[in-house]
Amino acid sequence: MAENRYSLDFEKPIMELERKIEELKGLTAEEGLDLSEEVSRLQSRLRKLEKDILSHLTPWQKVQLARHPNRPKSLDLTELIFDDFLILHGDRLYSDDQAIVGGLAKLGEEKLVFIGHQKGKSIKENLFRNFGMAHPEGYRKAQRLMNLAEKFNRPVLTFVDTPGAYPGIEAEERGQAEAIAANLERMSQLRVPILVIIIGEGGSGGALGIGVGDKILMLENTIYSVISPEGCAAILWKNQEKVKEAAKALRLTSKDLLNLKLIDEIIPEPVGGAHRNVEQTALNIKKAIIKHLGELKRLSPEELVKKRYEKYRRIGRFKRG
Amino acid sequence: MGWFERTYNRIKKKGKKTIDIPHGLWTKCTNCSQLIYNKNLEENLRVCPKCNYHFYLGVRERIEITLDKNSFNEYNFKINSDDPLNFPGYKEKLSKNEKKTGLDEGALIGEGKIGKIPITVGVTDFRFMGGSMGSVVGEKITLVIEKAMEKRHPLLLISGSGGGARMQEGVISLMQMAKTSAAVAELKKEGLLYISLLTHPTMGGVMASFASRGDIILAEPGALLGFAGPRVIKQTIKQQIPKGFQQAESLLKHGGVDLVVERSKIRSTLIRILDFTLS
């Protein structure tokens, strides 16, 4: 935590208390005073405070938490989860998109193909990663890796974390819409298991472009939305102050989406959020991967494709009559 | 934001203003401001005789000018939009759009013939909430694709969906992209022909799912086609957008569509394509 002090407004009391604890610890070390009792008292208060704050977040605060700069990004997690990971590059058509990373991974005995959006943590990193917003070549690289997975009969694991597909002139000219649509078709037919995990921000079509699968999981404090709350507020109310209402109306939290039966499971985060204990977060994700891939592997390619089709075929709410 | 707020609205902005008088005698062209006698406009398939601007065409009119006379049979699945998220203002918006358009939703599906060749058809209507895709539009498109497979007929989807995925149904709308795409993939596996006709405007989630994945893609001249809307792009890149950007002709140049076809030639072009695939 020490290296990056960025905190959201509602995290400020937590940071404050944490600083106090560190101060006391410092005093213990420097002055030889025994403040352990005070420290442990404050530490239990800290845990309670974190729990309290995190359990009462509004949807808009969840959006902020999902976008937290310190949140672990794809490569932070793959580093902790996989035993081996060979990153592969390029779509063979135009370039290598830095907003989507992927390659061959090993998790214990399990060999799989990993694909994930990659955001940065600093401005410099984010410029390199284009803030996790992929161009068409990112989606086409992803499809190339999916094909590889199918060819060698390995499951696909994707991490979703993007504000959306990049809205730019060149992205449009190279067929952003087609690149995403092609992936939706391909993923619906892929003859190997696909496990999708939302690890931060699930931004609309840009998220879905690597987000069609047999099981869709979300980390506890993540969001998945058809449009950003900012975009929704601008269109519906022409007013950025309505962003909180938009966040609520869109039903974009993991709990909302589980209730709507649009995702299969929520992966718990450590107290305070994924960024407060990245190792624990990675461990929780790892457990979920092992469990779900284990289950999906039992299905034949035909069963997988059929079940996946039925899963999406069912989605929709309307009145008959 | 300017330094001074304009308190009176007596000063009217100059510039293009659309005058759409559906029941009047004349229509002013949105593009060139030419006054067109309505009867002439209808005869010209709602295309401006002076500048070739293609006006919106409602779903019924679209079917009338595309399919063989009286050959269309609508699939009546009787499904209506719900309000699954209890989204502010959605119910009111739906009933307002129903009244405005005389349609029950933003898509119409059915079967008919083009040049005596049987075909299944789905059309989305921009006038109904921007032709956006929520549960009902997604379901109807999926149903018509499944009908095409059942009957082993070619499929024609005509899109006019500026709205993309319908925000008022949240991620349920987003998932309609996956649902319709999965159906398109099944159709292709069956070896059936899918023609996508893109009309003004087709954007966002509709363009990023079934609309941009026809075996053959036709577009009407001047149609705005793309993923992100021009306003969003302008905000992101903080630059002016080049002229003609995201228009059908630009997509043709960049390889995004097979043909840009004037409205009066669409029917004959479809017949040529259908004929090619007939055994």
Coordinates of C-alpha atoms in Angstrom, one line a residue:
Chain A
M1 CA 0.0 0.0 0.0
A2 CA 2.8 2.3 0.8
E3 CA 3.9 2.9 -2.8
N4 CA 0.7 4.3 -4.0
R5 CA -1.4 6.5 -1.7
Y6 CA -4.2 7.2 -4.2
S7 CA -7.5 6.9 -2.4
L8 CA -11.1 7.6 -3.2
D9 CA -13.1 10.0 -1.0
F10 CA -14.9 7.2 0.9
E11 CA -11.6 5.5 1.5
K12 CA -10.1 8.6 3.3
P13 CA -11.1 7.5 6.8
I14 CA -9.5 4.2 6.2
M15 CA -6.3 5.8 5.0
E16 CA -6.3 8.1 8.0
L17 CA -6.5 5.3 10.4
E18 CA -3.9 3.3 8.6
R19 CA -1.5 6.2 8.8
K20 CA -2.1 6.4 12.5
I21 CA -1.3 2.8 12.9
E22 CA 1.9 3.2 11.0
E23 CA 2.9 6.1 13.1
L24 CA 2.4 4.2 16.3
K25 CA 4.4 1.3 14.8
G26 CA 7.1 3.7 14.0
L27 CA 7.2 5.0 17.5
T28 CA 7.4 1.5 18.8
A29 CA 10.5 0.9 16.6
E30 CA 12.2 4.3 17.2
E31 CA 11.5 5.0 20.8
G32 CA 11.2 1.5 22.1
L33 CA 7.8 2.2 23.5
D34 CA 5.4 -0.7 23.8
L35 CA 2.3 0.4 22.0
S36 CA 1.2 -3.0 20.8
E37 CA -2.0 -2.9 22.7
E38 CA -3.0 0.4 21.1
V39 CA -1.9 -0.8 17.7
S40 CA -4.0 -4.0 17.8
R41 CA -7.0 -2.0 19.1
L42 CA -6.7 0.4 16.1
Q43 CA -6.2 -2.5 13.7
S44 CA -9.4 -4.1 14.8
R45 CA -11.1 -0.7 14.4
L46 CA -9.6 -0.5 10.9
R47 CA -11.0 -3.8 9.9
K48 CA -14.4 -2.9 11.2
L49 CA -14.3 0.5 9.5
E50 CA -13.3 -1.1 6.1
K51 CA -16.1 -3.6 6.4
D52 CA -18.6 -0.9 7.3
I53 CA -17.6 1.4 4.5
L54 CA -17.4 -1.2 1.9
S55 CA -20.8 -2.8 2.7
H56 CA -22.6 0.5 2.4
L57 CA -21.3 1.7 -1.0
T58 CA -23.7 3.3 -3.5
P59 CA -23.6 2.0 -7.1
W60 CA -21.6 5.1 -8.1
Q61 CA -19.0 4.4 -5.4
K62 CA -18.8 0.9 -6.7
V63 CA -18.1 2.3 -10.1
Q64 CA -15.3 4.3 -8.6
L65 CA -14.0 1.3 -6.8
A66 CA -14.1 -0.8 -10.1
R67 CA -12.1 1.9 -11.8
H68 CA -9.7 2.4 -8.8
P69 CA -6.2 3.1 -10.2
N70 CA -4.7 0.7 -7.6
R71 CA -6.9 -2.2 -8.5
P72 CA -5.0 -5.2 -9.7
K73 CA -4.9 -5.2 -13.5
S74 CA -4.8 -8.4 -15.7
L75 CA -1.0 -8.7 -15.7
D76 CA -0.8 -8.2 -11.9
L77 CA -3.2 -11.1 -11.4
T78 CA -1.7 -13.4 -14.1
E79 CA 1.7 -13.0 -12.4
L80 CA 0.2 -14.3 -9.2
I81 CA -2.2 -16.9 -10.6
F82 CA -0.2 -18.7 -13.4
D83 CA 2.8 -20.9 -13.0
D84 CA 3.9 -20.0 -16.5
F85 CA 2.6 -17.4 -19.0
L86 CA 4.0 -16.9 -22.4
I87 CA 2.6 -13.7 -23.9
L88 CA 1.9 -13.7 -27.6
H89 CA 1.6 -10.7 -29.8
G90 CA -0.2 -9.3 -32.8
D91 CA -3.2 -9.8 -35.0
R92 CA -1.2 -10.7 -38.1
L93 CA -3.2 -8.0 -40.0
Y94 CA -2.2 -4.6 -38.7
S95 CA -0.5 -4.3 -35.3
D96 CA -0.2 -5.5 -31.7
D97 CA -2.8 -3.9 -29.5
Q98 CA -1.4 -3.1 -26.1
A99 CA -4.9 -2.8 -24.5
I100 CA -5.5 -6.5 -24.8
V101 CA -2.9 -9.0 -23.7
G102 CA -2.9 -12.8 -24.1
G103 CA -0.9 -15.9 -24.5
L104 CA -0.3 -19.5 -23.3
A105 CA -0.7 -20.1 -19.6
K106 CA -0.2 -22.8 -17.1
L107 CA -2.0 -23.2 -13.9
G108 CA -0.8 -26.3 -12.1
E109 CA -1.4 -29.1 -14.6
E110 CA -4.0 -27.0 -16.5
K111 CA -2.9 -25.5 -19.8
L112 CA -5.0 -22.7 -21.1
V113 CA -5.2 -19.7 -23.3
F114 CA -5.5 -16.4 -21.5
I115 CA -6.9 -13.2 -23.0
G116 CA -7.4 -10.0 -21.0
H117 CA -7.9 -6.2 -21.2
Q118 CA -4.9 -4.4 -19.8
K119 CA -5.2 -1.1 -18.1
G120 CA -2.3 0.9 -16.7
K121 CA -1.8 2.1 -13.2
S122 CA 0.1 5.3 -14.0
I123 CA -0.5 7.9 -16.7
K124 CA 2.5 6.7 -18.6
E125 CA 1.3 3.1 -18.4
N126 CA -2.2 4.1 -19.4
L127 CA -1.0 6.0 -22.4
F128 CA 0.9 2.8 -23.5
R129 CA -2.2 0.7 -22.8
N130 CA -4.6 3.2 -24.2
F131 CA -6.5 3.1 -20.8
G132 CA -7.5 -0.5 -21.6
M133 CA -9.5 0.6 -24.7
A134 CA -8.8 -1.8 -27.5
H135 CA -8.8 -1.1 -31.2
P136 CA -10.1 -3.6 -33.7
E137 CA -6.6 -5.3 -33.8
G138 CA -7.0 -6.1 -30.1
Y139 CA -10.2 -8.0 -30.8
R140 CA -8.6 -9.7 -33.8
K141 CA -5.6 -10.7 -31.8
A142 CA -8.0 -12.2 -29.2
Q143 CA -9.7 -14.2 -31.9
R144 CA -6.4 -15.5 -33.2
L145 CA -5.7 -16.8 -29.7
M146 CA -9.1 -18.3 -29.3
N147 CA -8.5 -20.2 -32.5
L148 CA -5.3 -21.4 -31.1
A149 CA -7.0 -22.6 -28.0
E150 CA -9.5 -24.6 -30.0
K151 CA -6.9 -26.1 -32.2
F152 CA -5.0 -27.5 -29.2
N153 CA -8.1 -28.2 -27.2
R154 CA -7.3 -25.8 -24.3
P155 CA -9.8 -23.8 -22.4
V156 CA -10.0 -20.0 -22.8
L157 CA -9.9 -17.7 -19.7
T158 CA -10.6 -14.0 -20.2
F159 CA -10.3 -11.1 -17.8
V160 CA -12.5 -8.1 -18.7
D161 CA -11.4 -4.7 -17.6
T162 CA -12.2 -1.8 -20.0
P163 CA -14.1 1.4 -20.2
G164 CA -15.1 0.3 -23.7
A165 CA -13.7 -0.3 -27.1
Y166 CA -11.8 2.8 -28.3
P167 CA -13.9 5.4 -30.0
G168 CA -11.5 6.9 -32.5
I169 CA -11.3 7.6 -36.2
E170 CA -8.8 4.9 -37.1
A171 CA -10.6 2.3 -34.9
E172 CA -13.7 3.0 -36.9
E173 CA -12.0 2.9 -40.3
R174 CA -10.5 -0.5 -39.5
G175 CA -13.9 -1.9 -38.5
Q176 CA -14.3 -1.7 -34.7
A177 CA -17.9 -2.9 -34.9
E178 CA -17.0 -5.8 -37.2
A179 CA -14.1 -6.9 -35.0
I180 CA -16.3 -7.1 -32.0
A181 CA -19.2 -8.8 -33.8
A182 CA -16.8 -11.4 -35.3
N183 CA -15.7 -12.3 -31.8
L184 CA -19.2 -12.7 -30.6
E185 CA -19.9 -15.2 -33.3
R186 CA -16.6 -17.0 -32.8
M187 CA -17.0 -17.2 -29.1
S188 CA -20.5 -18.6 -29.4
Q189 CA -19.1 -21.5 -31.5
L190 CA -15.8 -22.2 -29.9
R191 CA -15.4 -25.9 -29.1
V192 CA -13.5 -25.4 -25.9
P193 CA -14.6 -24.0 -22.5
I194 CA -14.6 -20.3 -22.1
L195 CA -14.5 -18.8 -18.6
V196 CA -15.0 -15.0 -18.3
I197 CA -14.1 -13.0 -15.2
I198 CA -14.9 -9.3 -14.8
I199 CA -11.9 -8.0 -12.8
G200 CA -12.7 -4.2 -12.9
E201 CA -14.7 -2.4 -15.4
G202 CA -17.0 -4.2 -17.9
G203 CA -17.6 -1.4 -20.4
S204 CA -20.3 -2.4 -22.9
G205 CA -19.4 -3.9 -26.4
G206 CA -15.8 -3.5 -25.7
A207 CA -16.1 -5.8 -22.7
L208 CA -18.4 -8.2 -24.5
G209 CA -15.9 -8.5 -27.4
I210 CA -13.9 -10.9 -25.2
G211 CA -16.8 -11.6 -22.8
V212 CA -19.0 -14.4 -24.3
G213 CA -18.5 -17.6 -22.4
D214 CA -19.9 -20.7 -20.6
K215 CA -19.5 -19.1 -17.2
I216 CA -19.4 -15.4 -16.4
L217 CA -18.0 -14.4 -13.0
M218 CA -17.5 -11.0 -11.5
L219 CA -15.2 -9.9 -8.7
E220 CA -17.3 -8.4 -5.9
N221 CA -16.6 -4.8 -6.5
T222 CA -16.7 -4.7 -10.2
I223 CA -19.3 -3.3 -12.7
Y224 CA -20.7 -4.4 -16.0
S225 CA -22.8 -2.0 -18.0
V226 CA -24.3 -1.3 -21.4
I227 CA -23.1 2.3 -21.2
S228 CA -21.0 4.3 -18.7
P229 CA -23.0 6.2 -16.1
E230 CA -21.5 9.4 -17.5
G231 CA -22.7 8.5 -21.0
C232 CA -26.1 7.6 -19.7
A233 CA -26.5 10.8 -17.7
A234 CA -25.4 12.8 -20.7
I235 CA -28.0 11.2 -23.0
L236 CA -30.9 10.9 -20.7
W237 CA -30.6 14.0 -18.5
K238 CA -28.1 16.0 -20.4
N239 CA -26.5 16.6 -17.0
Q240 CA -23.3 15.2 -15.5
E241 CA -24.6 15.6 -12.0
K242 CA -27.1 12.9 -12.6
V243 CA -24.2 10.4 -12.9
K244 CA -25.1 8.8 -9.5
E245 CA -28.7 8.3 -10.5
A246 CA -27.5 6.8 -13.8
A247 CA -25.2 4.4 -12.0
K248 CA -28.1 3.2 -9.9
A249 CA -30.6 3.0 -12.8
L250 CA -28.3 0.9 -14.9
R251 CA -28.1 -2.0 -12.4
L252 CA -24.4 -2.5 -13.0
T253 CA -23.1 -4.0 -9.8
S254 CA -22.1 -7.6 -9.4
K255 CA -25.1 -8.1 -7.1
D256 CA -27.5 -6.6 -9.5
L257 CA -26.3 -8.7 -12.4
L258 CA -26.4 -11.9 -10.3
N259 CA -30.0 -11.1 -9.3
L260 CA -30.8 -10.5 -13.0
K261 CA -29.2 -13.9 -13.7
L262 CA -26.8 -12.4 -16.2
I263 CA -23.8 -13.7 -14.4
D264 CA -23.1 -17.0 -12.7
E265 CA -21.1 -16.2 -9.6
I266 CA -19.5 -13.4 -7.6
I267 CA -15.9 -13.9 -6.5
P268 CA -15.4 -12.3 -3.0
E269 CA -12.8 -9.6 -2.6
P270 CA -10.7 -9.1 0.5
V271 CA -12.0 -6.5 3.0
G272 CA -11.5 -3.0 1.6
G273 CA -11.5 -4.1 -2.0
A274 CA -9.2 -6.1 -4.4
H275 CA -6.5 -3.4 -4.3
R276 CA -6.1 -3.7 -0.5
N277 CA -4.8 -7.3 -0.7
V278 CA -3.9 -8.3 -4.2
E279 CA -2.5 -11.7 -3.2
Q280 CA -5.8 -12.7 -1.5
T281 CA -7.7 -11.4 -4.6
A282 CA -5.5 -13.5 -6.9
L283 CA -6.0 -16.5 -4.7
N284 CA -9.8 -16.2 -4.7
I285 CA -9.8 -15.9 -8.5
K286 CA -7.5 -18.9 -8.8
K287 CA -9.9 -21.0 -6.8
A288 CA -12.8 -20.0 -8.9
I289 CA -10.9 -20.7 -12.1
I290 CA -9.9 -24.2 -10.9
K291 CA -13.5 -25.0 -9.8
H292 CA -15.2 -23.8 -13.0
L293 CA -12.7 -25.1 -15.5
G294 CA -12.9 -28.4 -13.7
E295 CA -16.6 -28.5 -14.2
L296 CA -16.6 -27.3 -17.8
K297 CA -13.9 -29.8 -18.9
R298 CA -16.4 -32.6 -18.3
L299 CA -18.6 -31.4 -21.2
S300 CA -18.0 -32.5 -24.8
P301 CA -17.4 -29.8 -27.4
E302 CA -20.9 -30.4 -28.7
E303 CA -22.4 -30.1 -25.3
L304 CA -20.4 -26.9 -24.6
V305 CA -21.5 -25.2 -27.8
K306 CA -25.1 -26.2 -27.3
K307 CA -25.3 -25.2 -23.7
R308 CA -23.6 -21.9 -24.5
Y309 CA -26.2 -21.2 -27.2
E310 CA -29.0 -21.9 -24.9
K311 CA -27.5 -19.8 -22.2
Y312 CA -27.6 -16.7 -24.4
R313 CA -30.8 -17.7 -26.2
R314 CA -32.7 -17.4 -22.9
I315 CA -31.6 -13.9 -22.1
G316 CA -34.3 -11.3 -22.5
R317 CA -37.3 -10.0 -20.5
F318 CA -40.5 -9.3 -22.2
K319 CA -44.3 -9.7 -21.9
R320 CA -46.1 -12.2 -24.0
G321 CA -49.6 -11.8 -25.1
Chain B
M1 CA -19.8 27.8 -22.4
G2 CA -19.8 31.4 -23.4
W3 CA -19.1 34.3 -21.1
F4 CA -22.6 35.6 -21.3
E5 CA -25.8 33.7 -20.8
R6 CA -28.4 34.4 -23.4
T7 CA -31.4 35.3 -21.5
Y8 CA -33.8 35.9 -24.4
N9 CA -34.4 33.5 -27.1
R10 CA -35.4 36.0 -29.7
I11 CA -32.3 35.6 -31.7
K12 CA -32.8 32.5 -33.7
K13 CA -29.8 30.5 -34.9
K14 CA -29.2 30.5 -38.6
G15 CA -28.5 27.3 -40.4
K16 CA -30.2 24.2 -41.5
K17 CA -33.5 23.5 -40.0
T18 CA -35.4 20.3 -40.7
I19 CA -39.0 20.9 -41.7
D20 CA -40.8 17.6 -41.8
I21 CA -44.4 17.9 -42.7
P22 CA -45.5 14.3 -43.1
H23 CA -49.1 15.2 -43.9
G24 CA -48.5 18.4 -45.8
L25 CA -48.0 18.7 -49.5
W26 CA -44.3 19.6 -49.5
T27 CA -41.2 18.3 -47.8
K28 CA -38.1 20.3 -47.4
C29 CA -35.0 18.2 -48.1
T30 CA -32.9 17.7 -44.9
N31 CA -29.7 18.0 -46.9
C32 CA -30.2 20.5 -49.7
S33 CA -33.3 22.4 -48.5
Q34 CA -35.1 21.8 -51.8
L35 CA -38.8 21.8 -51.5
I36 CA -40.2 18.5 -52.8
Y37 CA -43.8 17.8 -53.7
N38 CA -44.7 14.9 -51.4
K39 CA -46.2 12.8 -54.2
N40 CA -42.9 13.1 -56.1
L41 CA -41.0 12.2 -53.0
E42 CA -43.0 9.1 -52.4
E43 CA -42.7 8.1 -56.1
N44 CA -39.0 8.6 -55.8
L45 CA -38.9 6.1 -52.8
R46 CA -38.3 9.0 -50.4
V47 CA -35.1 10.1 -52.1
C48 CA -34.5 13.7 -52.9
P49 CA -34.6 14.1 -56.7
K50 CA -32.2 17.0 -56.5
C51 CA -29.4 15.8 -54.2
N52 CA -30.1 12.1 -53.8
Y53 CA -30.5 12.4 -50.0
H54 CA -32.1 9.2 -48.7
F55 CA -34.9 10.0 -46.2
Y56 CA -35.9 7.6 -43.4
L57 CA -38.2 4.9 -44.5
G58 CA -40.5 3.2 -42.0
V59 CA -40.5 -0.6 -41.7
R60 CA -43.7 -1.1 -43.6
E61 CA -42.7 1.2 -46.5
R62 CA -39.3 -0.5 -46.5
I63 CA -40.9 -3.9 -46.9
E64 CA -43.3 -2.6 -49.6
I65 CA -40.5 -1.3 -51.8
T66 CA -38.1 -4.3 -51.2
L67 CA -40.4 -7.4 -51.4
D68 CA -42.6 -8.6 -54.2
K69 CA -46.0 -7.0 -54.0
N70 CA -48.3 -8.4 -51.3
S71 CA -45.9 -11.3 -50.6
F72 CA -45.0 -10.3 -47.0
N73 CA -46.4 -12.3 -44.0
E74 CA -45.5 -10.9 -40.6
Y75 CA -44.4 -13.4 -37.9
N76 CA -46.6 -12.5 -35.0
F77 CA -44.9 -13.7 -31.9
K78 CA -46.7 -11.2 -29.7
I79 CA -43.9 -10.1 -27.5
N80 CA -43.8 -6.7 -25.9
S81 CA -41.2 -4.8 -24.0
D82 CA -41.1 -5.1 -20.2
D83 CA -39.3 -2.8 -17.9
P84 CA -37.0 -5.3 -16.1
L85 CA -34.8 -2.7 -14.4
N86 CA -37.6 -0.4 -13.5
F87 CA -35.6 2.2 -15.4
P88 CA -36.7 5.9 -14.9
G89 CA -39.1 7.0 -17.7
Y90 CA -38.8 3.8 -19.8
K91 CA -42.4 2.8 -19.7
E92 CA -43.5 6.3 -20.7
K93 CA -41.0 6.3 -23.5
L94 CA -42.2 3.0 -24.8
S95 CA -45.8 4.1 -25.0
K96 CA -44.9 7.4 -26.5
N97 CA -42.9 5.7 -29.2
E98 CA -45.8 3.2 -29.8
K99 CA -48.2 6.1 -30.4
K100 CA -45.7 8.1 -32.5
T101 CA -44.8 5.2 -34.9
G102 CA -47.9 3.0 -34.7
L103 CA -45.5 0.1 -34.1
D104 CA -45.4 -2.2 -31.1
E105 CA -41.5 -2.2 -31.1
G106 CA -38.4 -1.3 -33.1
A107 CA -38.4 -4.4 -35.3
L108 CA -40.6 -6.2 -37.7
I109 CA -40.0 -9.7 -38.9
G110 CA -41.6 -12.0 -41.4
E111 CA -41.3 -13.8 -44.7
G112 CA -42.0 -13.0 -48.3
K113 CA -40.5 -13.1 -51.7
I114 CA -38.0 -11.1 -53.7
G115 CA -38.0 -11.7 -57.4
K116 CA -40.2 -14.8 -56.6
I117 CA -37.5 -16.2 -54.3
P118 CA -38.7 -17.0 -50.8
I119 CA -36.8 -15.0 -48.1
T120 CA -37.0 -14.3 -44.4
V121 CA -36.8 -10.6 -43.5
G122 CA -36.2 -8.6 -40.4
V123 CA -36.2 -4.8 -40.3
T124 CA -35.4 -2.4 -37.5
D125 CA -37.0 1.1 -37.4
F126 CA -35.0 4.1 -36.4
R127 CA -38.1 6.0 -35.5
F128 CA -38.8 3.6 -32.5
M129 CA -36.4 4.7 -29.8
G130 CA -33.6 5.1 -32.3
G131 CA -34.1 1.5 -33.5
S132 CA -32.2 0.5 -30.4
M133 CA -32.0 -3.2 -29.4
G134 CA -33.6 -4.3 -26.2
S135 CA -35.0 -7.7 -25.3
V136 CA -37.8 -7.5 -27.9
V137 CA -35.7 -6.4 -30.8
G138 CA -33.0 -8.9 -29.9
E139 CA -35.6 -11.7 -29.6
K140 CA -37.3 -10.9 -32.9
I141 CA -34.0 -10.8 -34.8
T142 CA -33.1 -14.2 -33.2
L143 CA -36.5 -15.6 -34.0
V144 CA -36.3 -14.6 -37.7
I145 CA -32.8 -16.1 -37.9
E146 CA -34.2 -19.3 -36.5
K147 CA -37.1 -19.2 -38.9
A148 CA -34.6 -18.9 -41.8
M149 CA -32.9 -22.0 -40.5
E150 CA -36.1 -23.9 -40.1
K151 CA -37.4 -23.0 -43.6
R152 CA -33.9 -23.1 -45.1
H153 CA -34.5 -19.7 -46.7
P154 CA -32.0 -16.9 -47.2
L155 CA -32.1 -14.1 -44.6
L156 CA -32.3 -10.4 -45.2
L157 CA -31.8 -8.1 -42.2
I158 CA -32.3 -4.4 -42.8
S159 CA -30.9 -2.3 -40.0
G160 CA -31.7 1.3 -39.1
S161 CA -30.5 1.4 -35.5
G162 CA -28.8 4.5 -34.4
G163 CA -29.4 3.6 -30.8
G164 CA -27.4 0.4 -30.6
A165 CA -28.0 -1.6 -27.5
R166 CA -31.0 0.0 -25.6
M167 CA -29.7 1.5 -22.4
Q168 CA -33.0 1.3 -20.5
E169 CA -32.6 -2.5 -20.3
G170 CA -28.9 -2.4 -19.2
V171 CA -26.8 -5.5 -19.6
I172 CA -29.9 -7.4 -20.8
S173 CA -29.7 -5.3 -24.0
L174 CA -26.0 -5.8 -24.2
M175 CA -26.5 -9.6 -24.1
Q176 CA -28.9 -9.3 -27.1
M177 CA -25.7 -8.7 -29.1
A178 CA -24.3 -12.0 -28.0
K179 CA -27.7 -13.7 -28.6
T180 CA -28.2 -12.5 -32.1
S181 CA -24.6 -13.1 -33.0
A182 CA -24.8 -16.7 -31.8
A183 CA -27.9 -17.1 -34.0
V184 CA -26.1 -15.6 -37.0
A185 CA -23.2 -18.1 -36.4
E186 CA -25.7 -21.0 -36.4
L187 CA -27.2 -19.8 -39.6
K188 CA -23.8 -19.6 -41.3
K189 CA -23.0 -23.1 -40.1
E190 CA -26.1 -24.2 -41.9
G191 CA -24.7 -22.7 -45.1
L192 CA -27.6 -20.3 -45.5
L193 CA -27.2 -16.9 -47.1
Y194 CA -27.4 -13.8 -44.9
I195 CA -27.6 -10.4 -46.6
S196 CA -27.3 -7.3 -44.3
L197 CA -28.7 -4.0 -45.6
L198 CA -27.5 -1.0 -43.6
T199 CA -29.6 2.1 -43.6
H200 CA -29.1 5.5 -41.9
P201 CA -28.1 5.2 -39.1
T202 CA -26.7 1.9 -37.9
M203 CA -24.4 2.2 -34.9
G204 CA -23.2 0.8 -31.6
G205 CA -24.5 -2.6 -30.5
V206 CA -26.5 -3.4 -33.6
M207 CA -23.6 -2.6 -35.8
A208 CA -21.3 -4.5 -33.5
S209 CA -23.4 -7.6 -33.7
F210 CA -25.5 -9.0 -36.5
A211 CA -25.6 -5.9 -38.8
S212 CA -21.9 -6.0 -39.7
R213 CA -21.7 -9.7 -40.3
G214 CA -23.7 -10.4 -43.4
D215 CA -22.2 -12.7 -46.0
I216 CA -22.9 -9.8 -48.2
I217 CA -23.4 -6.2 -46.9
L218 CA -25.2 -3.5 -48.7
A219 CA -25.5 0.1 -47.6
E220 CA -27.7 3.0 -48.6
P221 CA -25.8 6.1 -49.8
G222 CA -25.0 8.6 -47.1
A223 CA -25.9 6.3 -44.2
L224 CA -24.1 6.9 -41.0
L225 CA -22.5 3.5 -40.0
G226 CA -20.1 2.7 -37.2
F227 CA -19.5 1.7 -33.6
A228 CA -19.0 4.9 -31.6
G229 CA -21.1 7.9 -32.4
P230 CA -19.5 10.9 -34.0
R231 CA -20.1 13.0 -30.8
V232 CA -18.4 10.5 -28.6
I233 CA -15.4 10.3 -30.9
K234 CA -15.2 14.1 -31.1
Q235 CA -15.1 14.3 -27.3
T236 CA -12.5 11.6 -27.0
I237 CA -10.0 12.8 -29.6
K238 CA -10.8 16.5 -29.2
Q239 CA -10.5 17.0 -32.9
Q240 CA -12.9 17.8 -35.8
I241 CA -14.1 14.7 -37.6
P242 CA -13.2 14.5 -41.3
K243 CA -16.0 15.1 -43.7
G244 CA -17.8 12.0 -44.8
F245 CA -16.4 10.0 -41.9
Q246 CA -18.5 6.9 -41.0
Q247 CA -20.7 7.4 -44.1
A248 CA -21.5 4.4 -46.2
E249 CA -19.1 5.6 -49.0
S250 CA -16.2 5.8 -46.4
L251 CA -16.9 2.3 -45.3
L252 CA -16.9 1.1 -48.9
K253 CA -13.5 2.7 -49.3
H254 CA -12.1 1.1 -46.2
G255 CA -13.6 -2.3 -47.0
G256 CA -16.4 -2.4 -44.5
V257 CA -19.3 -3.0 -47.0
D258 CA -19.6 -4.7 -50.3
L259 CA -21.7 -2.1 -52.1
V260 CA -23.3 1.2 -51.6
V261 CA -26.6 0.9 -53.5
E262 CA -29.2 3.6 -54.2
R263 CA -32.6 2.9 -52.9
S264 CA -34.0 2.5 -56.4
K265 CA -31.5 -0.3 -57.2
I266 CA -31.7 -2.2 -53.9
R267 CA -34.4 -4.6 -55.1
S268 CA -32.7 -5.5 -58.3
T269 CA -29.3 -5.9 -56.6
L270 CA -30.9 -8.3 -54.1
I271 CA -32.4 -10.3 -56.9
R272 CA -29.0 -10.6 -58.6
I273 CA -27.4 -11.8 -55.3
L274 CA -30.2 -14.2 -54.5
D275 CA -30.1 -15.6 -58.0
F276 CA -26.4 -16.3 -57.7
T277 CA -26.9 -18.5 -54.7
L278 CA -29.8 -20.4 -56.1
S279 CA -29.0 -23.9 -57.2

